[in-house]
Short mmCIF file of C-alpha atoms in Angstrom, two decimals:
data_model
loop_
_atom_site.label_atom_id
_atom_site.label_comp_id
_atom_site.label_asym_id
_atom_site.label_seq_id
_atom_site.Cartn_x
_atom_site.Cartn_y
_atom_site.Cartn_z
CA UNK J 1 -12.27 7.34 21.75
CA UNK J 2 -10.48 4.20 21.14
CA UNK J 3 -11.23 2.55 17.68
CA UNK J 4 -10.66 -1.07 17.47
CA UNK J 5 -9.71 -1.76 13.99
CA UNK J 6 -10.49 -4.97 12.03
CA UNK J 7 -8.76 -5.74 8.68
CA UNK J 8 -9.27 -8.04 5.73
CA UNK J 9 -6.41 -8.51 3.12
CA UNK J 10 -4.29 -7.00 5.63
CA UNK J 11 -0.89 -7.45 3.94
CA UNK J 12 2.09 -7.35 6.13
CA UNK J 13 1.00 -4.28 8.17
CA UNK J 14 1.56 -1.09 6.18
CA UNK J 15 -1.88 0.10 6.85
CA UNK J 16 -2.06 -1.20 10.52
CA UNK J 17 1.37 0.33 11.32
CA UNK J 18 -0.19 3.60 9.98
CA UNK J 19 -3.20 3.18 12.18
CA UNK J 20 -1.54 2.26 15.35
CA UNK J 21 0.94 5.01 15.07
CA UNK J 22 -1.55 7.61 14.25
CA UNK J 23 -1.13 10.47 16.85
CA UNK J 24 -3.19 13.44 17.11
CA UNK J 25 -1.87 14.89 20.49
CA UNK J 26 -4.97 13.59 22.23
CA UNK J 27 -4.50 10.08 23.99
CA UNK J 28 -8.22 9.71 24.14
CA UNK J 29 -8.31 9.45 20.26
CA UNK J 30 -6.30 6.38 18.90
CA UNK J 31 -6.64 3.07 17.04
CA UNK J 32 -5.90 -0.21 18.33
CA UNK J 33 -5.47 -3.54 16.65
CA UNK J 34 -8.61 -5.87 17.02
CA UNK J 35 -8.14 -8.56 14.18
CA UNK J 36 -6.71 -9.11 10.77
CA UNK J 37 -6.91 -11.56 8.00
CA UNK J 38 -4.52 -12.46 4.92
CA UNK J 39 -4.45 -15.57 2.62
CA UNK J 40 -0.79 -15.70 2.83
CA UNK J 41 0.91 -17.32 5.64
CA UNK J 42 4.17 -15.50 5.72
CA UNK J 43 2.44 -12.15 5.37
CA UNK J 44 0.38 -13.29 8.44
CA UNK J 45 3.57 -13.93 10.29
CA UNK J 46 5.11 -10.62 9.33
CA UNK J 47 1.92 -9.00 10.60
CA UNK J 48 1.95 -10.78 13.87
CA UNK J 49 5.71 -10.12 14.60
CA UNK J 50 5.32 -6.28 13.84
CA UNK J 51 1.72 -5.28 14.76
CA UNK J 52 0.29 -7.55 17.31
CA UNK J 53 3.05 -9.80 19.00
CA UNK J 54 1.23 -10.17 22.08
CA UNK J 55 -1.91 -11.16 20.41
CA UNK J 56 -0.80 -13.64 17.62
CA UNK J 57 -4.22 -15.40 17.74
CA UNK J 58 -6.01 -12.42 16.43
CA UNK J 59 -4.35 -12.81 12.87
CA UNK J 60 -6.35 -15.34 10.95
CA UNK J 61 -4.36 -17.01 7.85
CA UNK J 62 -7.20 -18.02 5.62
CA UNK J 63 -8.90 -17.55 2.37
CA UNK J 64 -11.53 -14.84 3.00
CA UNK J 65 -13.84 -16.78 1.19
CA UNK J 66 -13.66 -19.51 3.83
CA UNK J 67 -13.37 -17.39 6.88
CA UNK J 68 -16.27 -17.34 9.14
CA UNK J 69 -16.84 -13.45 9.40
CA UNK J 70 -19.45 -13.91 12.12
CA UNK J 71 -17.06 -15.11 14.75
CA UNK J 72 -14.82 -12.07 14.77
CA UNK J 73 -14.48 -9.77 17.66
CA UNK J 74 -16.50 -6.43 17.69
CA UNK J 75 -14.87 -3.59 15.97
CA UNK J 76 -15.44 0.39 15.73
CA UNK J 77 -13.07 0.77 12.65
CA UNK J 78 -12.33 -1.42 9.53
CA UNK J 79 -9.62 -1.26 6.85
CA UNK J 80 -9.26 -3.42 3.81
CA UNK J 81 -6.90 -3.37 0.84
CA UNK J 82 -8.93 -5.62 -1.52
CA UNK J 83 -6.96 -7.55 -3.97
CA UNK J 84 -5.92 -5.22 -6.96
CA UNK J 85 -4.92 -7.97 -9.22
CA UNK J 86 -7.87 -7.64 -11.55
CA UNK J 87 -7.88 -3.67 -11.47
CA UNK J 88 -4.11 -2.94 -11.90
CA UNK J 89 -2.96 -1.31 -15.23
CA UNK J 90 -0.14 -3.69 -14.98
CA UNK J 91 -2.49 -6.84 -15.03
CA UNK J 92 -5.24 -7.98 -17.47
CA UNK J 93 -7.81 -5.66 -16.09
CA UNK J 94 -10.59 -8.17 -15.74
CA UNK J 95 -12.21 -6.12 -13.07
CA UNK J 96 -15.07 -7.76 -11.75
CA UNK J 97 -14.82 -10.53 -14.16
CA UNK J 98 -11.49 -11.78 -12.57
CA UNK J 99 -10.94 -14.19 -9.68
CA UNK J 100 -10.03 -11.28 -7.19
CA UNK J 101 -12.44 -8.71 -8.65
CA UNK J 102 -15.54 -9.53 -6.41
CA UNK J 103 -13.42 -9.95 -3.17
CA UNK J 104 -14.18 -6.49 -2.20
CA UNK J 105 -17.70 -8.05 -1.37
CA UNK J 106 -16.32 -9.51 1.76
CA UNK J 107 -15.56 -6.09 3.13
CA UNK J 108 -19.31 -5.02 2.34
CA UNK J 109 -20.30 -7.94 4.52
CA UNK J 110 -18.04 -6.80 7.50
CA UNK J 111 -19.48 -3.47 7.24
CA UNK J 112 -23.20 -4.79 7.40
CA UNK J 113 -22.22 -7.42 10.16
CA UNK J 114 -20.31 -5.13 12.55
CA UNK J 115 -21.19 -1.59 11.57
CA UNK J 116 -17.93 0.05 12.43
CA UNK J 117 -17.94 3.76 12.80
CA UNK J 118 -15.89 4.28 9.91
CA UNK J 119 -13.62 2.15 7.42
CA UNK J 120 -10.73 2.77 4.84
CA UNK J 121 -10.72 0.71 1.62
CA UNK J 122 -7.57 0.81 -0.72
CA UNK J 123 -7.06 -0.12 -4.24
CA UNK J 124 -5.08 0.86 -7.39
CA UNK J 125 -5.92 3.94 -9.61
CA UNK J 126 -6.89 1.68 -12.44
CA UNK J 127 -9.97 0.47 -10.32
CA UNK J 128 -11.75 3.65 -11.96
CA UNK J 129 -11.45 2.35 -15.44
CA UNK J 130 -12.20 -1.39 -14.73
CA UNK J 131 -15.14 -2.77 -16.56
CA UNK J 132 -15.63 0.76 -18.30
CA UNK J 133 -15.77 2.28 -14.82
CA UNK J 134 -18.84 0.07 -13.78
CA UNK J 135 -16.67 -1.75 -11.17
CA UNK J 136 -15.79 1.26 -9.08
CA UNK J 137 -19.43 2.52 -9.32
CA UNK J 138 -20.64 -0.78 -8.11
CA UNK J 139 -18.41 -0.84 -5.13
CA UNK J 140 -19.29 2.76 -4.13
CA UNK J 141 -22.93 2.00 -4.46
CA UNK J 142 -22.58 -1.14 -2.38
CA UNK J 143 -20.73 0.91 0.35
CA UNK J 144 -23.38 3.52 0.29
CA UNK J 145 -26.20 0.98 0.80
CA UNK J 146 -24.19 -0.60 3.50
CA UNK J 147 -25.00 2.76 5.34
CA UNK J 148 -21.98 5.01 4.75
CA UNK J 149 -21.01 8.58 3.65
CA UNK J 150 -18.11 7.94 1.09
CA UNK J 151 -14.95 10.40 0.60
CA UNK J 152 -13.00 8.59 -2.33
CA UNK J 153 -9.73 10.34 -3.53
CA UNK J 154 -6.77 9.43 -5.47
CA UNK J 155 -3.90 9.84 -3.33
CA UNK J 156 -0.50 10.65 -5.07
CA UNK J 157 1.60 9.58 -2.15
CA UNK J 158 4.89 11.42 -3.50
CA UNK J 159 2.90 14.65 -2.88
CA UNK J 160 2.62 13.63 0.89
CA UNK J 161 6.62 13.36 1.29
CA UNK J 162 6.70 9.69 0.44
CA UNK J 163 9.80 8.70 -1.59
CA UNK J 164 7.84 6.85 -4.14
CA UNK J 165 5.53 7.75 -6.86
CA UNK J 166 2.47 5.68 -5.90
CA UNK J 167 -1.20 6.55 -6.81
CA UNK J 168 -3.88 4.66 -4.95
CA UNK J 169 -7.61 5.00 -4.56
CA UNK J 170 -8.41 5.36 -0.98
CA UNK J 171 -12.04 5.49 -0.04
CA UNK J 172 -12.83 6.73 3.62
CA UNK J 173 -16.41 5.89 4.80
CA UNK J 174 -18.21 7.18 7.75
CA UNK J 175 -21.38 5.61 8.93
CA UNK J 176 -24.17 7.78 7.94
CA UNK J 177 -25.82 8.30 11.28
CA UNK J 178 -22.72 10.03 12.48
CA UNK J 179 -22.52 13.72 12.21
CA UNK J 180 -19.10 14.26 11.13
CA UNK J 181 -17.77 15.00 7.70
CA UNK J 182 -14.23 13.84 6.47
CA UNK J 183 -12.05 16.04 4.62
CA UNK J 184 -9.12 15.12 2.28
CA UNK J 185 -5.92 15.88 4.06
CA UNK J 186 -4.05 18.40 2.07
CA UNK J 187 -0.52 17.63 0.59
CA UNK J 188 0.66 21.30 1.28
CA UNK J 189 2.31 20.60 4.51
CA UNK J 190 4.66 17.99 2.90
CA UNK J 191 5.62 20.23 -0.10
CA UNK J 192 9.12 20.84 1.22
CA UNK J 193 9.86 17.31 2.60
CA UNK J 194 12.98 15.82 1.11
CA UNK J 195 11.46 12.79 -0.58
CA UNK J 196 14.11 11.71 -3.00
CA UNK J 197 14.79 8.02 -3.16
CA UNK J 198 18.46 8.55 -2.47
CA UNK J 199 17.84 10.32 0.75
CA UNK J 200 15.31 7.56 1.63
CA UNK J 201 17.76 4.79 1.02
CA UNK J 202 21.00 6.48 2.51
CA UNK J 203 19.81 8.63 5.39
CA UNK J 204 20.37 7.32 7.88
CA UNK J 205 22.66 4.53 6.45
CA UNK J 206 21.19 1.17 6.68
CA UNK J 207 23.09 -0.94 9.19
CA UNK J 208 25.23 -3.78 7.68
CA UNK J 209 23.17 -6.34 9.82
CA UNK J 210 19.83 -4.92 9.09
CA UNK J 211 16.94 -7.45 8.45
CA UNK J 212 15.88 -8.18 4.98
CA UNK J 213 18.94 -6.59 3.44
CA UNK J 214 20.48 -9.39 1.28
CA UNK J 215 21.89 -8.34 -1.91
CA UNK J 216 20.55 -10.06 -5.08
CA UNK J 217 23.27 -11.82 -7.15
CA UNK J 218 23.39 -10.16 -10.71
CA UNK J 219 24.43 -12.12 -13.77
CA UNK J 220 27.32 -10.63 -15.70
CA UNK J 221 24.86 -9.75 -18.46
CA UNK J 222 22.58 -7.67 -16.21
CA UNK J 223 25.74 -5.99 -14.76
CA UNK J 224 26.81 -5.14 -18.15
CA UNK J 225 23.41 -4.03 -19.39
CA UNK J 226 22.94 -1.60 -16.31
CA UNK J 227 26.38 0.06 -17.29
CA UNK J 228 24.62 1.59 -20.34
CA UNK J 229 21.51 2.57 -18.38
CA UNK J 230 21.58 6.02 -16.89
CA UNK J 231 19.55 7.02 -13.94
CA UNK J 232 15.92 7.43 -14.68
CA UNK J 233 16.43 5.29 -17.93
CA UNK J 234 15.22 1.92 -18.53
CA UNK J 235 16.02 -1.06 -20.98
CA UNK J 236 13.98 0.53 -23.76
CA UNK J 237 15.07 4.09 -23.61
CA UNK J 238 18.94 3.49 -22.88
CA UNK J 239 21.05 3.33 -25.85
CA UNK J 240 22.13 -0.58 -25.49
CA UNK J 241 24.45 -2.42 -28.07
CA UNK J 242 22.28 -5.05 -30.03
CA UNK J 243 23.48 -8.08 -27.93
CA UNK J 244 22.02 -6.35 -24.50
CA UNK J 245 18.76 -5.42 -25.93
CA UNK J 246 15.75 -7.28 -24.66
CA UNK J 247 13.76 -9.50 -26.92
CA UNK J 248 10.37 -8.35 -26.12
CA UNK J 249 7.60 -7.91 -28.55
CA UNK J 250 4.40 -5.52 -27.79
CA UNK J 251 4.45 -3.50 -24.73
CA UNK J 252 7.65 -1.87 -23.66
CA UNK J 253 7.19 -1.89 -19.81
CA UNK J 254 8.69 1.21 -18.48
CA UNK J 255 10.21 -0.45 -15.19
CA UNK J 256 12.20 -3.07 -16.95
CA UNK J 257 15.79 -2.63 -15.65
CA UNK J 258 15.05 0.95 -14.85
CA UNK J 259 17.38 2.91 -12.77
CA UNK J 260 16.20 4.97 -10.11
CA UNK J 261 16.60 8.85 -10.44
CA UNK J 262 18.52 9.66 -7.35
CA UNK J 263 16.99 13.32 -7.27
CA UNK J 264 13.30 12.19 -7.51
CA UNK J 265 11.14 9.82 -5.54
CA UNK J 266 11.27 6.18 -6.75
CA UNK J 267 8.98 4.75 -9.36
CA UNK J 268 6.25 2.32 -7.81
CA UNK J 269 7.30 -0.42 -5.80
CA UNK J 270 5.56 -3.55 -6.91
CA UNK J 271 5.18 -6.96 -5.59
CA UNK J 272 5.19 -9.13 -8.90
CA UNK J 273 7.09 -9.36 -11.93
CA UNK J 274 10.18 -11.45 -12.92
CA UNK J 275 13.66 -10.25 -13.68
CA UNK J 276 14.21 -6.69 -14.44
CA UNK J 277 11.42 -5.45 -12.34
CA UNK J 278 13.13 -5.30 -9.13
CA UNK J 279 13.95 -1.49 -8.90
CA UNK J 280 17.47 -0.76 -9.88
CA UNK J 281 20.00 1.37 -7.98
CA UNK J 282 21.15 4.73 -9.59
CA UNK J 283 24.77 4.25 -9.51
CA UNK J 284 25.44 0.55 -8.36
CA UNK J 285 25.01 -2.07 -11.04
CA UNK J 286 22.28 -3.98 -8.85
CA UNK J 287 18.81 -4.32 -7.86
CA UNK J 288 17.71 -2.87 -4.40
CA UNK J 289 17.72 -5.11 -1.34
CA UNK J 290 14.27 -5.62 0.33
CA UNK J 291 15.45 -3.50 3.11
CA UNK J 292 16.09 -0.63 0.59
CA UNK J 293 12.52 -1.33 -1.03
CA UNK J 294 11.00 -1.27 2.27
CA UNK J 295 12.44 2.29 3.14
CA UNK J 296 10.77 3.48 -0.11
CA UNK J 297 7.47 2.37 1.45
CA UNK J 298 8.54 3.96 4.85
CA UNK J 299 8.83 1.07 6.74
CA UNK J 300 11.12 1.32 9.62
CA UNK J 301 14.36 -0.59 9.76
CA UNK J 302 13.28 -2.45 12.78
CA UNK J 303 9.95 -3.89 10.76
CA UNK J 304 11.05 -7.38 10.15
CA UNK J 305 9.42 -9.26 7.25
CA UNK J 306 9.00 -12.91 7.48
CA UNK J 307 9.61 -15.50 4.52
CA UNK J 308 11.83 -16.06 1.70
CA UNK J 309 13.42 -13.30 -0.13
CA UNK J 310 10.78 -13.33 -3.05
CA UNK J 311 8.10 -13.58 -0.33
CA UNK J 312 9.36 -10.50 1.35
CA UNK J 313 9.68 -8.75 -2.06
CA UNK J 314 6.11 -9.49 -2.75
CA UNK J 315 4.62 -8.35 0.84
CA UNK J 316 6.66 -5.19 0.65
CA UNK J 317 5.13 -4.45 -2.91
CA UNK J 318 1.87 -5.09 -1.87
CA UNK J 319 1.78 -2.80 1.04
CA UNK J 320 0.41 0.55 1.70
CA UNK J 321 3.23 3.23 2.59
CA UNK J 322 3.30 3.27 6.49
CA UNK J 323 3.78 7.08 6.95
CA UNK J 324 1.28 7.72 3.93
CA UNK J 325 -1.39 5.66 5.87
CA UNK J 326 -0.60 7.32 9.17
CA UNK J 327 -1.35 10.77 7.27
CA UNK J 328 -4.78 9.59 6.26
CA UNK J 329 -5.56 7.74 9.68
CA UNK J 330 -4.78 10.84 11.59
CA UNK J 331 -7.01 12.99 9.44
CA UNK J 332 -9.72 10.32 10.37
CA UNK J 333 -9.01 10.70 14.04
CA UNK J 334 -9.08 14.55 13.87
CA UNK J 335 -12.26 14.37 12.09
CA UNK J 336 -13.92 12.43 15.18
CA UNK J 337 -12.02 14.61 17.55
CA UNK J 338 -13.38 17.90 16.05
CA UNK J 339 -9.64 19.04 15.58
CA UNK J 340 -9.24 21.30 12.11
CA UNK J 341 -6.56 20.31 9.86
CA UNK J 342 -5.50 21.54 6.39
CA UNK J 343 -7.75 19.67 3.68
CA UNK J 344 -8.30 19.97 -0.09
CA UNK J 345 -10.82 19.11 -2.55
CA UNK J 346 -10.95 15.53 -3.72
CA UNK J 347 -9.46 14.84 -7.03
CA UNK J 348 -11.41 11.90 -8.09
CA UNK J 349 -15.10 11.78 -9.24
CA UNK J 350 -17.44 9.94 -7.03
#
């Protein structure tokens, strides 16, 4: 059974890479790219280059609100990491009242138009609490009304061997006339994986000419400040001299000038934020390169990102970890193939 995958809000291709590389040992069950859409041009170029270089015309650069959803090719599977800006705990948490909050509804339209056999939707953990929890309930209700059995879960990717603490709600839906039941894949098989950020970044060494590996120039002040910050500390927990302290009132964001702890997974790679949020090396007085950040998101070194350094930083931060996505897509394929796998009870209330 070959599943043709359509995607909205596709990003640079973290989900798509996981889907198209999913392998359950049976060539009759696999996922292939059909079409994708994103509003950012560089992101679309990255996706075309790495996911479907022979089918560039199947990636539509457009605001989803202006995309003619009725003209897309038939699909059997659908993925959409609908924009999280209004649900993130880092943002203003406007939820459904924000500009981005209602965009999930375009995914619902695709479900109704194309009736794929299954779908995967992804968003931040903060989705559960937006609009006092009403946003999450509304989204689930609309997915059910479109004709799908739902299997939502809060995936903690570091427990699946990913070298990054990244917690995301992922909703798997299976069309309700199909007699299969999805189970949340267990994290137990990955318990002994070395997923420290140091190993992810250094093993194997990144080639000197690797793409997207330019160093960021650090100011003398930042270099001096980092000299006082120990691995795992940030600008607020380190003992800094007065002249190097940040003049920030209100919230003390824990990721500001935070050094990685080499013996743990990285903290969450983000796509936005100004100086101090770029993720800092545990021993060298510098921010990580985009290639190092991409490794924390489990992109292979031959995955080349298009656009400026800042655009690439955003693309990497917004992506779903490739290897984490692959685990979930393989569980979906095994579900349809009738192949048993280790599973666990969902850790999120429906």
